[in-house]
Amino acid sequence: MTLDDLPTPCLVLDLGLLKRNLAAMEAAVARHPGLVLRPHLKTAKSREVARLASPDHGPITVSTLAEARYFAEAGWRDQIYAVGIVPAKLDAVAALNEAGAAVKVITDDLDLARAIALHPGPIEALIEVDVGEGRGGIAPEDPLLEAIGAALGPRLAGVLSHSGHSYNGRSPEDMAAVAEAERAGITLAAERLRAAGLPVPIVSLGSSPTALHARRMDGVTDVRAGVYMFGDLFQAQLGTHAVGDIALTVLASVIGRSSVRNTLLLDAGALALSKDRSTQAAPRDYGFGLVLDQLGRPSLGEAIIARAYQEHGEVRNEAPMPALPLGTRLRVAPNHCCLTAAAHDRYHVVDGDERVIAVWDRVNGW
């Protein structure tokens, strides 16, 4: 089977680029003795990708209970479910753990900590710490930290933070500064809990940019990162990888063309690509995606998806558009691979050419 045999739109994953991205992150983490990579699989949602990112069924991160079940059933027991837990989900987590998993939850709420402590099933929790993103978590200096830790008691598994605000940076120096601020904040939280007589076995932080550019990781036990596996146009502008290292693309067909407007129409629109416009605030605005040829090469120059309808993507270019026949297959590199992949249920795997060497499933939903 080749790319010509696939229905469009669909996901294409380049195995060679994926492996290269995984190796780059492994090398970055290896710079810090004792630091463990806990890959975040919220983007990949695939056991086959997990076998490459965590080949020994090591610790992983997930973002849904569906992922937690899917990976636990395949042998990944040590998981952090890195989305704030609610009471209604505690029974499901306890059931997974009673079946042999070790899924840990996170919270920044005192009442929820008390509910976890009183739950009859096996559940441990990390306290979520806000190190500057301003999304979830409590500040490292907040007096509530010790209260939540005390409420969890023996069910306290550690502390966790996420430096999503690193995406506002535009240079390795910016990323390194955010990484150090996160390290300082999360280790301060751990020190305060330990000073209160509470065990803190896990000190977990991360994002792909900071994991790659951090200069120090002392006091940290594991780093979480996920988007680095596939890459996307936004991450390329943060310096996480080069545009040529984007492993995930959407295969689409040309369904229309206009020499008057100098446009092409593809059968990949908002549902296949997502409407993420993250590159709009970056130095280079790629619209809804960069258009490549069937082999994933930028042979169309600066062609981008300028407008995205539900099932239509309009391609524009400053240079004259080539007169491509209807049915011509092109690939689109996404702005945000996590959201683009979410609309699809499988990966069509290639390795640098048009041959499809495997089809890998994904777990979607919650």
Coordinates of C-alpha atoms in Angstrom, one line a residue:
M1 CA 0.0 0.0 0.0
T2 CA 1.2 3.5 -0.8
L3 CA -0.1 7.0 0.0
D4 CA -2.0 6.8 -3.3
D5 CA -4.2 4.1 -1.9
L6 CA -5.3 5.9 1.2
P7 CA -8.7 7.7 1.6
T8 CA -8.2 11.5 2.2
P9 CA -8.0 13.3 4.5
C10 CA -6.0 11.0 6.8
L11 CA -3.0 11.2 9.2
V12 CA 0.5 10.3 8.0
L13 CA 3.3 9.7 10.5
D14 CA 6.9 9.5 9.4
L15 CA 8.7 6.8 11.5
G16 CA 12.2 8.1 10.8
L17 CA 11.3 11.6 12.0
L18 CA 9.5 10.3 15.0
K19 CA 12.5 8.3 16.1
R20 CA 14.8 11.3 15.5
N21 CA 12.6 13.5 17.7
L22 CA 12.4 10.8 20.4
A23 CA 16.2 10.5 20.4
A24 CA 16.6 14.3 20.7
M25 CA 14.5 14.4 23.9
E26 CA 16.2 11.3 25.4
A27 CA 19.5 13.0 24.9
A28 CA 18.3 16.2 26.4
V29 CA 17.0 14.4 29.5
A30 CA 20.2 12.3 29.8
R31 CA 22.2 15.5 30.5
H32 CA 20.7 15.5 34.0
P33 CA 21.8 12.6 36.1
G34 CA 19.0 10.7 37.7
L35 CA 16.2 12.5 35.8
V36 CA 13.5 10.3 34.4
L37 CA 11.5 11.1 31.2
R38 CA 7.8 10.5 31.8
P39 CA 6.5 10.8 28.2
H40 CA 3.1 12.6 27.9
L41 CA 1.0 10.5 25.6
K42 CA -1.9 12.9 25.3
T43 CA -0.8 13.8 21.7
A44 CA 0.1 10.3 20.4
K45 CA -2.6 8.3 22.2
S46 CA -1.1 5.2 20.6
R47 CA 0.5 2.1 22.0
E48 CA 2.8 1.7 19.1
V49 CA 4.2 5.2 19.7
A50 CA 4.4 4.4 23.4
R51 CA 6.5 1.4 22.6
L52 CA 9.1 3.7 21.0
A53 CA 8.8 6.5 23.6
S54 CA 8.7 4.2 26.6
P55 CA 10.0 0.8 25.4
D56 CA 10.3 -0.8 28.9
H57 CA 6.8 0.1 30.0
G58 CA 8.3 2.9 32.1
P59 CA 6.4 5.8 33.7
I60 CA 4.0 7.8 31.4
T61 CA 1.6 10.7 31.6
V62 CA -2.0 10.7 30.3
S63 CA -4.7 13.2 30.0
T64 CA -7.9 11.1 29.9
L65 CA -9.3 8.0 31.7
A66 CA -9.7 6.4 28.3
E67 CA -5.9 6.8 27.8
A68 CA -5.2 5.5 31.3
R69 CA -7.2 2.3 30.6
Y70 CA -5.8 1.8 27.1
F71 CA -2.2 2.0 28.2
A72 CA -2.7 0.1 31.5
E73 CA -4.2 -2.8 29.6
A74 CA -1.0 -2.9 27.5
G75 CA 1.4 -2.9 30.5
W76 CA 2.1 0.8 31.3
R77 CA 1.2 0.7 35.0
D78 CA 3.0 3.8 36.4
Q79 CA 0.9 6.7 35.1
I80 CA 0.1 10.2 36.1
Y81 CA -3.3 11.3 35.1
A82 CA -2.3 15.0 34.7
V83 CA -5.7 16.7 34.7
G84 CA -7.4 17.8 37.9
I85 CA -9.4 15.0 39.3
V86 CA -13.1 15.3 40.4
P87 CA -15.0 13.1 42.8
A88 CA -17.0 11.3 40.1
K89 CA -13.8 9.9 38.6
L90 CA -12.2 8.5 41.7
D91 CA -14.0 5.1 41.5
A92 CA -12.7 4.6 37.9
V93 CA -9.1 5.4 38.9
A94 CA -9.4 3.0 41.9
A95 CA -10.8 0.3 39.7
L96 CA -7.8 0.6 37.4
N97 CA -5.4 0.4 40.3
E98 CA -7.2 -2.6 41.8
A99 CA -6.6 -4.3 38.5
G100 CA -2.9 -3.8 38.7
A101 CA -2.2 -0.2 37.5
A102 CA -0.6 2.6 39.5
V103 CA -2.5 5.6 38.2
K104 CA -1.8 8.8 40.2
V105 CA -4.2 11.8 40.1
I106 CA -3.5 15.5 40.7
T107 CA -5.4 18.1 42.7
D108 CA -5.0 21.6 44.1
D109 CA -8.1 21.5 46.2
L110 CA -8.4 20.8 49.9
D111 CA -11.8 19.2 49.8
L112 CA -10.8 16.9 47.0
A113 CA -7.7 15.9 48.9
R114 CA -9.9 14.9 51.8
A115 CA -12.1 12.9 49.4
I116 CA -9.1 11.1 48.1
A117 CA -7.9 10.3 51.6
L118 CA -11.3 8.8 52.5
H119 CA -11.8 6.8 49.3
P120 CA -11.8 3.1 50.0
G121 CA -9.8 2.2 46.9
P122 CA -6.1 2.6 46.1
I123 CA -5.5 6.1 45.0
E124 CA -2.5 8.4 45.3
A125 CA -2.3 12.1 44.4
L126 CA 0.2 14.8 43.5
I127 CA -0.4 18.4 44.4
E128 CA -0.5 20.6 41.4
V129 CA 1.7 23.7 41.7
D130 CA 1.4 26.8 39.7
V131 CA 4.8 28.0 38.6
G132 CA 3.7 30.9 36.3
E133 CA 1.2 29.5 33.8
G134 CA -1.8 30.6 35.8
R135 CA -4.0 27.7 34.7
G136 CA -4.3 25.2 37.6
G137 CA -2.4 24.7 40.8
I138 CA -1.4 26.7 43.9
A139 CA 1.6 28.9 44.3
P140 CA 4.7 27.2 45.9
E141 CA 4.4 29.6 48.8
D142 CA 0.7 29.2 49.4
P143 CA -0.1 28.0 53.0
L144 CA -2.7 25.7 51.5
L145 CA 0.1 23.5 50.2
E146 CA 0.8 22.0 53.6
A147 CA -2.9 21.7 54.4
I148 CA -3.5 19.7 51.2
G149 CA -0.5 17.5 51.8
A150 CA -1.6 16.8 55.4
A151 CA -5.1 16.0 54.2
L152 CA -3.7 13.5 51.7
G153 CA -1.4 12.0 54.3
P154 CA 0.0 8.7 53.1
R155 CA -1.7 9.1 49.8
L156 CA 0.5 12.1 48.9
A157 CA 2.6 11.0 45.9
G158 CA 4.4 14.3 45.3
V159 CA 4.1 17.6 43.5
L160 CA 3.6 18.4 39.8
S161 CA 3.8 21.5 37.6
H162 CA 3.4 22.4 34.0
S163 CA 5.3 25.3 32.3
G164 CA 2.9 25.9 29.4
H165 CA 3.8 29.6 29.6
S166 CA 7.1 28.6 28.0
Y167 CA 5.2 28.8 24.7
N168 CA 5.3 32.6 25.0
G169 CA 9.1 32.5 24.6
R170 CA 10.9 32.8 21.3
S171 CA 14.5 31.7 22.0
P172 CA 16.5 28.9 23.9
E173 CA 17.3 31.6 26.5
D174 CA 13.6 32.3 27.1
M175 CA 13.0 28.5 27.5
A176 CA 15.9 28.1 29.8
A177 CA 14.7 31.0 32.0
V178 CA 11.2 29.5 32.3
A179 CA 12.6 26.1 33.0
E180 CA 14.7 27.4 35.9
A181 CA 11.7 29.3 37.3
E182 CA 9.7 26.1 37.2
R183 CA 12.4 24.1 38.7
A184 CA 12.8 26.6 41.5
G185 CA 9.1 26.7 42.2
I186 CA 8.4 23.0 42.2
T187 CA 11.4 22.2 44.3
L188 CA 10.4 24.9 46.8
A189 CA 7.0 23.3 47.1
A190 CA 8.6 19.9 47.7
E191 CA 10.9 21.3 50.3
R192 CA 8.0 22.9 52.2
L193 CA 6.1 19.7 52.3
R194 CA 9.2 17.7 53.5
A195 CA 9.8 20.3 56.2
A196 CA 6.2 19.6 57.4
G197 CA 7.1 15.9 57.7
L198 CA 5.4 14.8 54.5
P199 CA 7.0 12.4 52.0
V200 CA 7.4 13.8 48.4
P201 CA 8.7 10.9 46.3
I202 CA 7.8 12.5 42.9
V203 CA 8.8 16.0 41.9
S204 CA 7.4 16.3 38.3
L205 CA 7.6 19.2 35.9
G206 CA 7.7 19.8 32.2
S207 CA 6.9 20.9 28.7
S208 CA 8.7 20.0 25.6
P209 CA 10.5 23.4 25.1
T210 CA 11.7 23.5 28.7
A211 CA 12.7 19.8 28.8
L212 CA 15.0 20.4 25.9
H213 CA 16.5 23.7 27.1
A214 CA 16.7 23.4 30.9
R215 CA 20.2 24.0 32.3
R216 CA 19.5 22.5 35.7
M217 CA 17.1 19.8 37.0
D218 CA 18.5 19.1 40.5
G219 CA 15.7 18.4 42.9
V220 CA 13.4 17.1 40.1
T221 CA 12.6 13.4 39.7
D222 CA 10.8 13.3 36.3
V223 CA 10.1 15.5 33.4
R224 CA 6.9 15.3 31.3
A225 CA 6.8 16.2 27.6
G226 CA 4.7 15.1 24.7
V227 CA 4.4 17.3 21.6
Y228 CA 8.1 16.8 20.9
M229 CA 7.4 13.4 19.5
F230 CA 5.5 14.7 16.4
G231 CA 6.3 18.4 16.4
D232 CA 4.3 21.1 14.6
L233 CA 4.7 24.5 13.1
F234 CA 4.3 26.4 16.4
Q235 CA 6.9 24.3 18.2
A236 CA 9.3 24.8 15.3
Q237 CA 9.2 28.5 16.0
L238 CA 9.9 27.9 19.7
G239 CA 13.1 26.1 18.8
T240 CA 11.8 22.7 19.9
H241 CA 12.8 21.2 16.5
A242 CA 13.1 22.3 12.9
V243 CA 10.2 22.5 10.4
G244 CA 11.8 19.6 8.6
D245 CA 11.4 17.4 11.7
I246 CA 7.6 17.6 11.8
A247 CA 6.7 13.9 11.8
L248 CA 2.9 14.3 11.6
T249 CA 1.1 15.5 8.5
V250 CA -2.4 15.3 7.0
L251 CA -2.7 13.8 3.6
A252 CA -5.3 15.6 1.4
S253 CA -6.5 15.6 -2.2
V254 CA -6.8 18.6 -4.5
I255 CA -10.5 19.0 -5.1
G256 CA -10.5 22.4 -6.8
R257 CA -8.3 25.1 -8.4
S258 CA -8.6 28.6 -9.6
S259 CA -6.0 30.4 -11.7
V260 CA -7.9 33.6 -11.3
R261 CA -7.7 33.5 -7.5
N262 CA -4.3 31.6 -7.5
T263 CA -5.8 29.1 -5.1
L264 CA -6.2 25.4 -4.6
L265 CA -9.0 23.6 -2.7
L266 CA -8.2 20.5 -0.6
D267 CA -10.5 18.0 1.0
A268 CA -8.9 18.8 4.4
G269 CA -10.6 21.5 6.3
A270 CA -11.2 22.5 10.0
L271 CA -12.3 19.0 11.0
A272 CA -9.2 17.3 9.6
L273 CA -6.7 20.1 10.5
S274 CA -8.3 21.8 13.5
K275 CA -8.8 25.6 13.6
D276 CA -5.8 26.2 15.8
R277 CA -4.2 29.5 14.9
S278 CA -1.2 29.4 17.3
T279 CA 1.3 30.5 14.6
Q280 CA -0.7 33.8 14.2
A281 CA 1.2 35.1 17.2
A282 CA 4.5 33.7 16.1
P283 CA 7.1 35.2 13.8
R284 CA 5.7 33.2 10.8
D285 CA 2.0 32.9 10.3
Y286 CA 1.2 29.6 8.6
G287 CA -2.5 30.1 8.4
F288 CA -4.1 26.7 9.2
G289 CA -1.0 24.7 8.0
L290 CA 1.9 24.5 5.7
V291 CA 1.2 22.7 2.4
L292 CA 3.9 20.2 1.3
D293 CA 4.0 17.7 -1.6
Q294 CA 3.1 14.1 -1.3
L295 CA 6.5 13.2 0.0
G296 CA 6.4 15.9 2.6
R297 CA 8.7 18.3 0.9
P298 CA 8.2 22.1 0.7
S299 CA 8.2 22.0 -3.1
L300 CA 5.2 24.4 -3.2
G301 CA 7.2 27.1 -1.5
E302 CA 5.2 29.2 1.0
A303 CA 1.8 27.7 0.2
I304 CA -0.4 27.7 3.3
I305 CA -4.0 26.8 4.2
A306 CA -5.3 30.4 4.3
R307 CA -9.0 29.6 5.0
A308 CA -10.4 26.5 6.6
Y309 CA -14.0 25.5 6.2
Q310 CA -15.5 22.3 7.7
E311 CA -14.3 20.1 4.9
H312 CA -12.5 22.5 2.6
G313 CA -9.0 24.0 3.0
E314 CA -8.1 26.9 0.7
V315 CA -4.4 27.0 -0.3
R316 CA -2.8 30.3 -1.1
N317 CA 0.7 31.3 -2.1
E318 CA 2.4 34.5 -2.9
A319 CA 4.0 32.8 -6.0
P320 CA 1.9 31.4 -8.8
M321 CA 0.2 28.2 -7.9
P322 CA 1.1 25.1 -10.0
A323 CA -1.7 23.8 -12.2
L324 CA -2.1 20.5 -10.2
P325 CA -4.7 18.0 -11.5
L326 CA -7.7 17.3 -9.4
G327 CA -6.9 14.3 -7.2
T328 CA -3.3 15.3 -6.6
R329 CA -2.2 14.4 -3.1
L330 CA -0.6 16.9 -0.8
R331 CA 0.4 16.9 2.8
V332 CA -0.3 19.6 5.4
A333 CA 2.0 20.2 8.4
P334 CA -0.2 21.3 11.3
N335 CA 0.0 24.3 13.6
H336 CA -0.7 22.2 16.6
C337 CA -0.3 18.4 16.2
C338 CA -2.2 17.6 19.4
L339 CA -5.5 19.1 18.1
T340 CA -5.0 18.0 14.5
A341 CA -4.4 14.3 15.5
A342 CA -7.5 14.4 17.7
A343 CA -9.9 14.2 14.8
H344 CA -8.4 11.0 13.5
D345 CA -8.5 7.4 14.7
R346 CA -5.3 6.0 13.2
Y347 CA -1.8 6.8 11.8
H348 CA -0.6 5.7 8.4
V349 CA 3.0 5.1 9.0
V350 CA 5.7 5.9 6.3
D351 CA 9.5 6.0 6.5
G352 CA 10.6 8.7 4.2
D353 CA 8.8 7.6 1.1
E354 CA 5.3 6.8 -0.2
R355 CA 5.1 3.3 1.1
V356 CA 2.7 2.7 4.0
I357 CA 4.5 0.3 6.3
A358 CA 2.0 0.1 9.1
V359 CA -1.3 1.4 10.4
W360 CA -1.4 2.3 14.1
D361 CA -4.5 2.9 16.1
R362 CA -5.3 5.8 18.5
V363 CA -7.5 6.0 21.6
N364 CA -9.8 8.9 21.4
G365 CA -12.5 10.2 23.7
W366 CA -12.6 10.5 27.5

